[in-house]
């Protein structure tokens, strides 16, 4: 599998949580792994109480609402329309899931060449970036976060948000894809540092996972199909209906088949970005509409679950043919 496909799959699957409840990812190291910078008790309480609380409250708040079907990033993108409970807990869940990954017990991880170059171009040096982020964290009054983000024009920017807000929210002053976040809530440092937030911020840089920040930078800047929204929209509905079917749940596809067909048609009629505009891609998009319509026919005539599952698998395979054709011609 090509790197570009892997990136697409990770980018798309990150945006396609199913209607199932949101979950915490297991911590990738022991609670005491960051001792020296962040103590074990802080890590344990932070992960098992604070972060666990956000996800539990998020799941409770969205249960039985249309938000259950949405990805976390989609919810964040229209957070201005949601309740404070959803805003605080969706933000809290996203932010902490990111936070654990940008910490590591591994010493002296390095930014990739590409990220290092972008940091130098944007801030002058890595030290200047650290200083700017530490200042953003120190200046944040009360609770909040300091962020390094990739903006819509693929530039790096440092920003900070209050409470559990983040730069993916439609209400954020500076919007972008976070690639590094520092939790400056007291719960993140108080047991060890008490009021000395600046000392915690200094220590943070001893356990920063630059490999992970680099990986997130690659994803945020390389985002394949970024210019092909219709493809991403179709994929979102397909994955939210296909993945439950893999577990024997055909209800989502039965409920949303009309939407799936209309997204397939929209994808076929939307302009194809020049880099993917090939006859084979066009033909496969036509096949995708046909496969979706066939699936709709099966559902409407109340075909057996086996037949519906087969027709849905056909839609899924056809979609991946489209993606494969685009990736095969990719020169990167
Ligand atoms: Mn926290």
Short mmCIF file of C-alpha atoms in Angstrom, two decimals, residues 67 117 123 179 192 203 233 253 271 303:
data_model
loop_
_atom_site.label_atom_id
_atom_site.label_comp_id
_atom_site.label_asym_id
_atom_site.label_seq_id
_atom_site.Cartn_x
_atom_site.Cartn_y
_atom_site.Cartn_z
CA UNK A 67 -24.72 14.09 16.87
CA UNK A 117 12.00 23.70 8.01
CA UNK A 123 9.20 31.27 13.95
CA UNK A 179 -0.61 19.25 15.68
CA UNK A 192 3.83 18.72 41.21
CA UNK A 203 9.36 20.64 31.62
CA UNK A 233 -18.69 13.65 2.03
CA UNK A 253 -27.62 1.65 5.71
CA UNK A 271 -15.97 18.84 -10.67
CA UNK A 303 -34.09 -8.25 -0.01
#
